[in-house]
C-alpha cells in the first residue's frame, strides 16, 4: 500500500471514530436532558402534593430555583382560587334563591346553602350527584340539558313538594360549555299575593254590584212613578237608605282593613278594663238585639286582670262579634258575653244559640270577604271578622271560632296580659 493510501485510510478511520464519539456524546447529552426534563416535570407535577420530596431529590441543582419560583406561583394561585371559592360560597349562601352549578354532564359541582336547606341535606352530600338525583325533577333536568346543548338561557316554573311550592327556574350556560348555573326562586308567596289581589278586586266589584243594582232599580221606579203614593215613596226611600248605609259600611270596613293591613294603625295602648269595653259594645247593639227579641247576658268577673291594649279597637272587635251573633241567631235566641283569665291571657267569648258554623268554615270565616253560607249570611261584606282578627293579632292575641252547626257558635279571642306584650 502506498503512503497516500495509508494516510487516507487513517483519515477515514479518524473521522469515523470522531463521528462515533460525537454520536455517543450527543446521545448522552440528549439522555441527560431528557432525564433532567423528566425530573423537572415530575417535580412540577408533585408541587403541593405529599410526593414532593422524592421528586425534588432527582432534580439538577441548577433547576431548583426554577422549581422554587414555580412552587411560589402555584401556592399563590391556589390561595387565590381558595379565596375566590370562599367568596363565591359566602355570597351564594346569603342569597334567598337556591343556586346549583353543574358541569357539562349535568353533574352537580356546587349547591348553595339555601338550596341544600330546602333539600334538607348537607351541601357536600349533593356534590358529585346527577341533577336529577338531587332534585328529582324532570323539568329542571330538561331545562339544564337544553341550556347545555343550545348555550342559551332556559326558564321554566315547577311545583315542588307536598305543599306545592311554586318555583321559578332559570338555567344559564357557563362560558365554553363548561356547565350551567341553575337558580331556583321560590315565588309561592308572590303568587299567593297576586291571587289575593285578584280575588280582592273581584270581591269588591261583586259586593258593589248588588247594592248598586238595587239603588238603580229603586230610583228608576221612583222617577217613573212621579211620586204619587207617599207611602210607596217613603218605603222606597227607606230601602234606598238601607242600601246606602250598606255601601257606607263597606267603604268604612275597607278603609279600616286597608289601614291595618298596610301597617298604618298604631295602637293606643293603655290598661284595658274589659268589663267596661264589653258593656259599651253591648250597649251599642242592645236596640238591634231587642228588635230580634234576643237576650244578651254579660259574665265578666270584677277582679279580672287588666291586659294592655287599645280599648277603642277592642270595642270594635266585640261589636263585630256581637253584630254577627245577633245576625245569625233566630228570634228569641240568647247571646252570652263572658271573660276569664287563662294561661297568662284574658279570654273573651261571645256565645250564641244561632245557626252555627260548619266545621270546614271555622278557620275560613276570618278571611276577607268570606261568608260561610251565602244563602243565609244575609247582609254583610264578609270583612268584620277579618278586621277583628287583625286587631286581635296586633295585640299579640289569637281569635278562633267553635261551633256545632245548628247549635250556635262561640267566637273567642285572647289578649296577653301586660307583661307578655311589648
Ligand atoms: N256567630 C256566627 N254564627 C254563624 N255564622 C257566623 C257567625 N259569625 C260569623 N259567621 C259566618 O262568618 C262569615 C264572616 O263573618 P264576617 O263578620 O267576617 O262577615 P259578615 O258578617 O258576613 O259581613 P260584615 O261583618 O262585613 O258585615 C259570616 O258571613 C257568617 O257566614
Ligand atoms: Mg260580621
CSV table of C-alpha atoms and ligand atoms in Angstrom, one decimal:
chain,number,residue,atom,x,y,z
A,1,UNK,CA,0.0,0.0,0.0
A,2,UNK,CA,1.3,3.4,-0.9
A,3,UNK,CA,1.9,6.2,1.6
A,4,UNK,CA,-1.0,8.2,0.3
A,5,UNK,CA,-3.4,5.2,0.5
A,6,UNK,CA,-2.4,4.6,4.2
A,7,UNK,CA,-3.0,8.2,5.2
A,8,UNK,CA,-6.4,8.2,3.5
A,9,UNK,CA,-7.4,5.1,5.5
A,10,UNK,CA,-6.2,6.8,8.7
A,11,UNK,CA,-8.3,9.9,7.9
A,12,UNK,CA,-11.4,7.9,7.3
A,13,UNK,CA,-10.8,5.9,10.4
A,14,UNK,CA,-10.2,9.1,12.4
A,15,UNK,CA,-13.4,10.7,11.0
A,16,UNK,CA,-15.4,7.6,11.8
A,17,UNK,CA,-14.0,7.4,15.3
A,18,UNK,CA,-14.7,11.1,15.8
A,19,UNK,CA,-18.3,10.6,14.5
A,20,UNK,CA,-18.9,7.7,16.9
A,21,UNK,CA,-17.5,9.7,19.8
A,22,UNK,CA,-19.7,12.7,18.8
A,23,UNK,CA,-22.7,10.4,18.4
A,24,UNK,CA,-22.2,8.9,21.9
A,25,UNK,CA,-21.7,12.3,23.4
A,26,UNK,CA,-24.8,13.7,21.7
A,27,UNK,CA,-26.8,10.6,22.8
A,28,UNK,CA,-25.5,11.0,26.4
A,29,UNK,CA,-26.3,14.7,26.4
A,30,UNK,CA,-29.8,14.0,25.0
A,31,UNK,CA,-30.4,11.4,27.6
A,32,UNK,CA,-29.3,13.7,30.4
A,33,UNK,CA,-31.5,16.5,29.0
A,34,UNK,CA,-34.4,14.1,28.9
A,35,UNK,CA,-33.8,12.8,32.4
A,36,UNK,CA,-33.4,16.4,33.6
A,37,UNK,CA,-36.6,17.5,31.9
A,38,UNK,CA,-38.4,14.4,33.3
A,39,UNK,CA,-37.1,15.1,36.8
A,40,UNK,CA,-38.3,18.7,36.4
A,41,UNK,CA,-41.7,17.7,35.1
A,42,UNK,CA,-42.1,15.2,37.9
A,43,UNK,CA,-41.1,17.8,40.5
A,44,UNK,CA,-43.5,20.4,39.0
A,45,UNK,CA,-46.3,17.8,38.9
A,46,UNK,CA,-45.8,17.0,42.6
A,47,UNK,CA,-45.9,20.6,43.7
A,48,UNK,CA,-48.2,20.9,46.7
A,49,UNK,CA,-48.5,17.1,47.0
A,50,UNK,CA,-47.0,14.8,49.5
A,51,UNK,CA,-44.7,13.1,47.0
A,52,UNK,CA,-42.8,16.4,46.6
A,53,UNK,CA,-39.6,15.3,48.4
A,54,UNK,CA,-38.8,12.2,46.4
A,55,UNK,CA,-39.4,14.1,43.1
A,56,UNK,CA,-37.1,17.0,44.0
A,57,UNK,CA,-34.3,14.6,45.1
A,58,UNK,CA,-33.6,13.8,41.4
A,59,UNK,CA,-33.6,17.4,40.3
A,60,UNK,CA,-30.5,19.1,38.9
A,61,UNK,CA,-29.2,21.8,41.4
A,62,UNK,CA,-29.5,24.4,38.6
A,63,UNK,CA,-33.2,23.6,38.2
A,64,UNK,CA,-34.0,24.1,41.9
A,65,UNK,CA,-34.5,27.9,41.6
A,66,UNK,CA,-36.9,27.3,38.7
A,67,UNK,CA,-38.9,24.9,40.8
A,68,UNK,CA,-38.9,27.2,43.8
A,69,UNK,CA,-40.3,30.0,41.6
A,70,UNK,CA,-43.0,27.8,40.2
A,71,UNK,CA,-43.8,26.5,43.7
A,72,UNK,CA,-44.4,30.1,44.8
A,73,UNK,CA,-46.6,30.9,41.8
A,74,UNK,CA,-48.6,27.7,42.4
A,75,UNK,CA,-49.1,28.4,46.1
A,76,UNK,CA,-50.2,32.0,45.3
A,77,UNK,CA,-52.7,30.8,42.6
A,78,UNK,CA,-54.0,28.1,44.9
A,79,UNK,CA,-54.6,30.6,47.7
A,80,UNK,CA,-56.4,32.9,45.3
A,81,UNK,CA,-58.6,30.1,44.0
A,82,UNK,CA,-59.5,29.1,47.6
A,83,UNK,CA,-60.3,32.7,48.5
A,84,UNK,CA,-62.4,33.1,45.3
A,85,UNK,CA,-64.3,29.9,46.2
A,86,UNK,CA,-64.9,31.1,49.8
A,87,UNK,CA,-66.2,34.4,48.5
A,88,UNK,CA,-68.5,32.6,46.0
A,89,UNK,CA,-69.8,30.2,48.7
A,90,UNK,CA,-70.4,33.1,51.1
A,91,UNK,CA,-72.1,35.3,48.5
A,92,UNK,CA,-74.3,32.5,47.2
A,93,UNK,CA,-75.1,31.2,50.7
A,94,UNK,CA,-76.6,34.7,51.5
A,95,UNK,CA,-79.0,34.8,48.6
A,96,UNK,CA,-82.5,33.7,49.3
A,97,UNK,CA,-82.7,31.8,46.0
A,98,UNK,CA,-81.4,28.2,45.5
A,99,UNK,CA,-78.3,28.0,43.3
A,100,UNK,CA,-76.9,24.8,41.7
A,101,UNK,CA,-73.8,24.7,39.4
A,102,UNK,CA,-73.4,21.7,37.2
A,103,UNK,CA,-70.7,20.5,34.8
A,104,UNK,CA,-71.3,19.8,31.1
A,105,UNK,CA,-72.6,16.3,32.0
A,106,UNK,CA,-75.2,17.8,34.4
A,107,UNK,CA,-73.3,16.6,37.4
A,108,UNK,CA,-73.7,18.9,40.4
A,109,UNK,CA,-70.5,20.8,41.3
A,110,UNK,CA,-71.9,23.2,43.8
A,111,UNK,CA,-75.1,23.8,45.8
A,112,UNK,CA,-75.6,26.9,47.9
A,113,UNK,CA,-76.9,26.6,51.5
A,114,UNK,CA,-80.4,27.9,50.7
A,115,UNK,CA,-80.9,25.0,48.2
A,116,UNK,CA,-79.3,22.4,50.5
A,117,UNK,CA,-81.6,23.5,53.3
A,118,UNK,CA,-84.6,23.2,51.1
A,119,UNK,CA,-83.5,19.7,50.3
A,120,UNK,CA,-82.6,19.0,54.0
A,121,UNK,CA,-79.2,17.6,53.0
A,122,UNK,CA,-75.7,18.9,53.7
A,123,UNK,CA,-74.1,20.8,50.7
A,124,UNK,CA,-71.3,18.3,50.3
A,125,UNK,CA,-73.6,15.3,50.0
A,126,UNK,CA,-75.2,16.8,46.9
A,127,UNK,CA,-71.9,17.5,45.0
A,128,UNK,CA,-71.0,14.8,42.5
A,129,UNK,CA,-74.5,13.5,42.0
A,130,UNK,CA,-76.5,14.0,38.9
A,131,UNK,CA,-79.0,16.9,38.9
A,132,UNK,CA,-82.0,14.5,38.6
A,133,UNK,CA,-80.8,12.6,41.6
A,134,UNK,CA,-80.5,15.8,43.6
A,135,UNK,CA,-83.8,17.5,42.6
A,136,UNK,CA,-86.0,14.6,41.3
A,137,UNK,CA,-87.5,16.9,38.8
A,138,UNK,CA,-87.5,16.1,35.1
A,139,UNK,CA,-88.5,19.6,34.0
A,140,UNK,CA,-85.5,21.2,35.7
A,141,UNK,CA,-83.2,18.5,34.4
A,142,UNK,CA,-84.6,19.0,30.9
A,143,UNK,CA,-84.0,22.8,31.2
A,144,UNK,CA,-80.4,22.2,32.3
A,145,UNK,CA,-79.8,19.8,29.4
A,146,UNK,CA,-81.4,22.2,26.8
A,147,UNK,CA,-79.3,25.0,28.3
A,148,UNK,CA,-76.1,23.0,27.8
A,149,UNK,CA,-77.0,21.8,24.3
A,150,UNK,CA,-78.1,25.2,23.0
A,151,UNK,CA,-75.9,27.5,25.0
A,152,UNK,CA,-79.0,29.7,25.6
A,153,UNK,CA,-80.6,30.5,29.0
A,154,UNK,CA,-83.7,28.4,29.7
A,155,UNK,CA,-86.6,29.3,32.0
A,156,UNK,CA,-89.4,27.2,33.5
A,157,UNK,CA,-91.6,27.0,36.5
A,158,UNK,CA,-92.3,23.9,38.6
A,159,UNK,CA,-94.3,23.0,41.6
A,160,UNK,CA,-92.4,21.0,44.2
A,161,UNK,CA,-93.0,19.2,47.4
A,162,UNK,CA,-96.2,18.2,49.2
A,163,UNK,CA,-97.0,21.9,49.9
A,164,UNK,CA,-96.7,22.6,46.2
A,165,UNK,CA,-94.1,25.4,46.4
A,166,UNK,CA,-94.1,27.4,43.1
A,167,UNK,CA,-90.5,27.6,41.9
A,168,UNK,CA,-89.2,29.7,39.0
A,169,UNK,CA,-86.1,28.1,37.5
A,170,UNK,CA,-83.5,29.6,35.2
A,171,UNK,CA,-80.6,27.7,33.8
A,172,UNK,CA,-77.8,29.9,32.4
A,173,UNK,CA,-74.8,28.4,30.5
A,174,UNK,CA,-71.3,28.8,31.8
A,175,UNK,CA,-68.8,30.1,29.2
A,176,UNK,CA,-67.2,27.5,26.9
A,177,UNK,CA,-69.9,24.8,27.6
A,178,UNK,CA,-68.3,24.1,30.9
A,179,UNK,CA,-71.7,23.6,32.6
A,180,UNK,CA,-74.6,25.7,33.8
A,181,UNK,CA,-75.9,27.7,36.7
A,182,UNK,CA,-79.4,26.9,37.9
A,183,UNK,CA,-81.2,29.5,40.0
A,184,UNK,CA,-84.4,28.3,41.8
A,185,UNK,CA,-86.5,31.2,43.0
A,186,UNK,CA,-89.4,30.4,45.4
A,187,UNK,CA,-92.3,32.6,44.1
A,188,UNK,CA,-95.1,30.9,46.2
A,189,UNK,CA,-95.7,34.0,48.3
A,190,UNK,CA,-95.7,36.3,45.3
A,191,UNK,CA,-98.2,34.1,43.5
A,192,UNK,CA,-100.4,33.9,46.6
A,193,UNK,CA,-100.4,37.7,46.9
A,194,UNK,CA,-101.3,38.1,43.2
A,195,UNK,CA,-104.2,35.7,43.7
A,196,UNK,CA,-105.3,37.5,46.9
A,197,UNK,CA,-105.2,40.8,45.0
A,198,UNK,CA,-107.2,39.4,42.1
A,199,UNK,CA,-109.8,37.9,44.4
A,200,UNK,CA,-109.9,41.2,46.4
A,201,UNK,CA,-110.8,43.2,43.3
A,202,UNK,CA,-113.3,40.6,42.1
A,203,UNK,CA,-114.9,40.5,45.5
A,204,UNK,CA,-115.2,44.3,45.7
A,205,UNK,CA,-116.8,44.6,42.3
A,206,UNK,CA,-119.2,41.7,43.2
A,207,UNK,CA,-120.1,43.3,46.5
A,208,UNK,CA,-120.7,46.7,44.9
A,209,UNK,CA,-122.9,45.3,42.2
A,210,UNK,CA,-125.8,44.2,44.3
A,211,UNK,CA,-126.5,47.4,46.3
A,212,UNK,CA,-125.8,49.5,43.2
A,213,UNK,CA,-128.3,47.4,41.1
A,214,UNK,CA,-130.9,47.8,43.9
A,215,UNK,CA,-130.3,51.5,44.1
A,216,UNK,CA,-130.7,51.9,40.4
A,217,UNK,CA,-134.0,49.9,40.4
A,218,UNK,CA,-135.4,51.8,43.3
A,219,UNK,CA,-134.5,55.2,41.9
A,220,UNK,CA,-135.8,54.3,38.4
A,221,UNK,CA,-139.1,53.2,39.9
A,222,UNK,CA,-139.4,56.4,41.9
A,223,UNK,CA,-138.7,58.5,38.8
A,224,UNK,CA,-141.3,56.7,36.7
A,225,UNK,CA,-143.9,56.7,39.4
A,226,UNK,CA,-143.9,60.5,39.6
A,227,UNK,CA,-144.0,60.2,43.4
A,228,UNK,CA,-147.9,59.9,43.6
A,229,UNK,CA,-148.2,57.5,46.5
A,230,UNK,CA,-146.4,58.9,49.6
A,231,UNK,CA,-146.4,55.5,51.3
A,232,UNK,CA,-144.6,53.8,48.4
A,233,UNK,CA,-142.2,56.7,48.1
A,234,UNK,CA,-141.4,56.5,51.8
A,235,UNK,CA,-140.9,52.8,51.6
A,236,UNK,CA,-138.6,53.1,48.5
A,237,UNK,CA,-136.6,55.9,50.1
A,238,UNK,CA,-136.2,53.8,53.3
A,239,UNK,CA,-134.8,50.9,51.2
A,240,UNK,CA,-132.5,53.3,49.4
A,241,UNK,CA,-131.2,54.5,52.8
A,242,UNK,CA,-130.5,50.8,53.8
A,243,UNK,CA,-128.5,50.2,50.6
A,244,UNK,CA,-126.6,53.5,51.0
A,245,UNK,CA,-125.8,52.5,54.6
A,246,UNK,CA,-124.6,49.2,53.4
A,247,UNK,CA,-122.3,50.8,50.9
A,248,UNK,CA,-121.1,53.3,53.5
A,249,UNK,CA,-120.3,50.4,55.9
A,250,UNK,CA,-118.4,48.6,53.2
A,251,UNK,CA,-116.3,51.6,52.4
A,252,UNK,CA,-115.6,52.1,56.2
A,253,UNK,CA,-114.6,48.5,56.6
A,254,UNK,CA,-112.4,48.5,53.5
A,255,UNK,CA,-110.7,51.7,54.8
A,256,UNK,CA,-110.2,50.1,58.2
A,257,UNK,CA,-108.8,46.9,56.7
A,258,UNK,CA,-106.5,48.7,54.4
A,259,UNK,CA,-105.1,50.8,57.2
A,260,UNK,CA,-104.5,47.7,59.3
A,261,UNK,CA,-103.0,45.7,56.5
A,262,UNK,CA,-100.6,48.4,55.4
A,263,UNK,CA,-99.4,48.7,59.0
A,264,UNK,CA,-100.7,52.3,59.4
A,265,UNK,CA,-102.7,51.5,62.5
A,266,UNK,CA,-100.9,52.5,65.7
A,267,UNK,CA,-102.5,51.0,68.8
A,268,UNK,CA,-103.1,53.5,71.6
A,269,UNK,CA,-102.3,51.2,74.4
A,270,UNK,CA,-103.5,51.6,77.9
A,271,UNK,CA,-104.7,49.4,80.7
A,272,UNK,CA,-107.9,47.8,79.3
A,273,UNK,CA,-111.0,47.5,81.5
A,274,UNK,CA,-112.6,44.5,79.8
A,275,UNK,CA,-115.7,44.9,81.8
A,276,UNK,CA,-116.2,48.5,80.6
A,277,UNK,CA,-115.4,47.6,77.0
A,278,UNK,CA,-117.9,44.7,77.0
A,279,UNK,CA,-120.6,46.9,78.4
A,280,UNK,CA,-120.1,49.7,75.9
A,281,UNK,CA,-120.2,47.2,73.0
A,282,UNK,CA,-123.4,45.6,74.3
A,283,UNK,CA,-125.0,49.0,74.8
A,284,UNK,CA,-124.3,49.9,71.2
A,285,UNK,CA,-126.1,46.8,69.9
A,286,UNK,CA,-128.9,46.4,72.5
A,287,UNK,CA,-131.5,48.0,70.4
A,288,UNK,CA,-130.7,45.7,67.4
A,289,UNK,CA,-130.8,42.6,69.7
A,290,UNK,CA,-134.1,43.8,71.1
A,291,UNK,CA,-135.6,44.0,67.6
A,292,UNK,CA,-134.9,40.3,67.1
A,293,UNK,CA,-136.1,39.5,70.7
A,294,UNK,CA,-132.6,38.3,71.7
A,295,UNK,CA,-131.4,38.4,75.3
A,296,UNK,CA,-127.8,39.3,75.9
A,297,UNK,CA,-126.1,38.4,79.2
A,298,UNK,CA,-122.7,39.6,80.4
A,299,UNK,CA,-120.5,37.5,82.6
A,300,UNK,CA,-117.2,39.3,83.3
A,301,UNK,CA,-115.7,38.9,86.8
A,302,UNK,CA,-114.8,42.1,88.6
A,303,UNK,CA,-111.3,41.0,89.6
A,304,UNK,CA,-110.3,40.1,86.1
A,305,UNK,CA,-106.6,41.1,85.4
A,306,UNK,CA,-106.3,44.0,83.0
A,307,UNK,CA,-104.5,43.5,79.7
A,308,UNK,CA,-102.7,46.2,78.0
A,309,UNK,CA,-104.2,47.4,74.7
A,310,UNK,CA,-106.3,49.8,72.6
A,311,UNK,CA,-109.8,50.0,74.2
A,312,UNK,CA,-111.3,51.6,71.2
A,313,UNK,CA,-110.1,48.9,68.8
A,314,UNK,CA,-111.0,46.1,71.2
A,315,UNK,CA,-114.5,47.5,71.4
A,316,UNK,CA,-114.7,47.3,67.6
A,317,UNK,CA,-113.8,43.6,67.8
A,318,UNK,CA,-116.6,43.0,70.3
A,319,UNK,CA,-119.1,45.0,68.3
A,320,UNK,CA,-118.2,42.8,65.2
A,321,UNK,CA,-118.6,39.6,67.1
A,322,UNK,CA,-121.9,40.7,68.8
A,323,UNK,CA,-123.2,42.0,65.5
A,324,UNK,CA,-122.6,38.6,63.9
A,325,UNK,CA,-124.2,36.8,66.9
A,326,UNK,CA,-127.3,38.9,66.5
A,327,UNK,CA,-127.4,38.5,62.7
A,328,UNK,CA,-127.0,34.7,62.8
A,329,UNK,CA,-129.3,34.0,65.8
A,330,UNK,CA,-133.0,33.5,65.1
A,331,UNK,CA,-135.7,35.4,67.0
A,332,UNK,CA,-135.9,34.5,70.7
A,333,UNK,CA,-132.3,33.3,71.0
A,334,UNK,CA,-129.6,34.0,73.6
A,335,UNK,CA,-126.2,35.6,73.5
A,336,UNK,CA,-123.7,35.4,76.3
A,337,UNK,CA,-120.6,37.5,76.5
A,338,UNK,CA,-118.0,36.2,79.0
A,339,UNK,CA,-114.4,36.8,80.0
A,340,UNK,CA,-112.0,34.8,82.1
A,341,UNK,CA,-108.3,34.6,82.8
A,342,UNK,CA,-106.5,31.6,81.2
A,343,UNK,CA,-102.8,30.8,80.6
A,344,UNK,CA,-101.4,34.3,81.1
A,345,UNK,CA,-104.1,35.9,79.0
A,346,UNK,CA,-107.6,37.2,79.2
A,347,UNK,CA,-110.0,35.2,77.1
A,348,UNK,CA,-113.2,36.9,75.9
A,349,UNK,CA,-116.0,34.8,74.3
A,350,UNK,CA,-119.3,35.6,72.5
A,351,UNK,CA,-121.6,32.6,72.5
A,352,UNK,CA,-124.9,32.4,70.7
A,353,UNK,CA,-127.7,29.9,70.1
A,354,UNK,CA,-127.9,30.7,66.4
A,355,UNK,CA,-127.4,28.8,63.2
A,356,UNK,CA,-123.8,27.8,63.9
A,357,UNK,CA,-120.8,27.4,61.6
A,358,UNK,CA,-119.9,24.3,59.6
A,359,UNK,CA,-116.6,22.7,60.7
A,360,UNK,CA,-114.9,23.4,57.3
A,361,UNK,CA,-115.7,27.1,57.6
A,362,UNK,CA,-114.4,27.6,61.2
A,363,UNK,CA,-111.0,28.9,60.0
A,364,UNK,CA,-112.1,30.4,56.8
A,365,UNK,CA,-114.6,32.9,58.2
A,366,UNK,CA,-111.6,35.1,59.3
A,367,UNK,CA,-110.6,35.6,55.6
A,368,UNK,CA,-111.5,38.8,53.8
A,369,UNK,CA,-114.9,38.6,52.1
A,370,UNK,CA,-115.6,35.0,53.3
A,371,UNK,CA,-119.2,34.3,54.1
A,372,UNK,CA,-119.9,30.8,55.3
A,373,UNK,CA,-123.3,30.2,53.8
A,374,UNK,CA,-124.1,32.8,51.3
A,375,UNK,CA,-127.8,31.9,51.2
A,376,UNK,CA,-128.1,32.5,55.0
A,377,UNK,CA,-125.5,35.1,55.6
A,378,UNK,CA,-127.8,38.0,54.6
A,379,UNK,CA,-126.4,41.5,54.6
A,380,UNK,CA,-122.7,42.0,55.2
A,381,UNK,CA,-119.5,42.1,53.3
A,382,UNK,CA,-117.6,39.4,55.0
A,383,UNK,CA,-115.0,41.8,56.3
A,384,UNK,CA,-116.0,42.1,60.0
A,385,UNK,CA,-114.0,39.0,61.2
A,386,UNK,CA,-111.0,39.8,59.1
A,387,UNK,CA,-110.8,43.2,60.8
A,388,UNK,CA,-111.3,41.6,64.2
A,389,UNK,CA,-108.6,39.1,63.6
A,390,UNK,CA,-106.1,41.8,62.6
A,391,UNK,CA,-106.9,43.9,65.7
A,392,UNK,CA,-106.5,40.9,68.0
A,393,UNK,CA,-103.3,39.8,66.4
A,394,UNK,CA,-101.9,43.4,66.6
A,395,UNK,CA,-102.4,42.9,70.4
A,396,UNK,CA,-100.5,39.7,70.3
A,397,UNK,CA,-103.6,37.6,70.8
A,398,UNK,CA,-105.5,34.9,68.9
A,399,UNK,CA,-109.1,34.6,67.7
A,400,UNK,CA,-111.0,31.5,66.8
A,401,UNK,CA,-114.4,30.0,66.4
A,402,UNK,CA,-116.1,26.9,67.8
A,403,UNK,CA,-119.4,25.6,66.7
A,404,UNK,CA,-121.6,22.6,66.1
A,405,UNK,CA,-123.8,23.5,63.1
A,406,UNK,CA,-127.3,24.3,64.1
A,407,UNK,CA,-126.3,24.6,67.8
A,408,UNK,CA,-124.9,28.0,67.9
A,409,UNK,CA,-121.4,29.4,67.7
A,410,UNK,CA,-118.8,30.7,70.2
A,411,UNK,CA,-116.2,33.2,69.0
A,412,UNK,CA,-113.3,33.8,71.4
A,413,UNK,CA,-110.2,35.8,71.5
A,414,UNK,CA,-107.3,36.1,73.9
A,415,UNK,CA,-105.3,39.2,75.0
A,416,UNK,CA,-101.9,38.6,76.6
A,417,UNK,CA,-101.5,40.2,80.0
A,418,UNK,CA,-99.4,43.3,80.3
A,419,UNK,CA,-96.0,41.7,81.0
A,420,UNK,CA,-96.2,39.3,77.9
A,421,UNK,CA,-96.7,42.0,75.3
A,422,UNK,CA,-94.3,44.8,74.1
B,1,LIG,N1,-122.0,33.9,65.2
B,1,LIG,C1,-122.0,33.4,64.0
B,1,LIG,N2,-122.9,32.4,63.7
B,1,LIG,C2,-122.9,31.9,62.4
B,1,LIG,N3,-122.1,32.2,61.4
B,1,LIG,C3,-121.2,33.2,61.7
B,1,LIG,C4,-121.1,33.8,62.9
B,1,LIG,N4,-120.1,34.8,62.9
B,1,LIG,C5,-119.7,34.7,61.6
B,1,LIG,N5,-120.3,33.8,60.9
B,1,LIG,C6,-120.0,33.4,59.5
B,1,LIG,O1,-118.8,34.0,59.1
B,1,LIG,C7,-119.0,34.9,58.0
B,1,LIG,C8,-118.0,36.0,58.0
B,1,LIG,O2,-118.3,36.9,59.1
B,1,LIG,P1,-117.9,38.4,59.0
B,1,LIG,O3,-118.3,39.1,60.2
B,1,LIG,O4,-116.5,38.5,58.6
B,1,LIG,O5,-118.7,38.9,57.7
B,1,LIG,P2,-120.2,39.3,57.6
B,1,LIG,O6,-120.9,39.4,59.0
B,1,LIG,O7,-120.9,38.5,56.6
B,1,LIG,O8,-120.1,40.8,57.0
B,1,LIG,P3,-119.6,42.1,57.7
B,1,LIG,O9,-119.1,41.7,59.1
B,1,LIG,O10,-118.5,42.6,56.8
B,1,LIG,O11,-120.8,43.0,57.8
B,1,LIG,C9,-120.4,35.3,58.0
B,1,LIG,O12,-120.9,35.7,56.8
B,1,LIG,C10,-121.1,34.0,58.5
B,1,LIG,O13,-121.2,33.1,57.5
B,2,LIG,MG1,-119.9,40.5,60.5
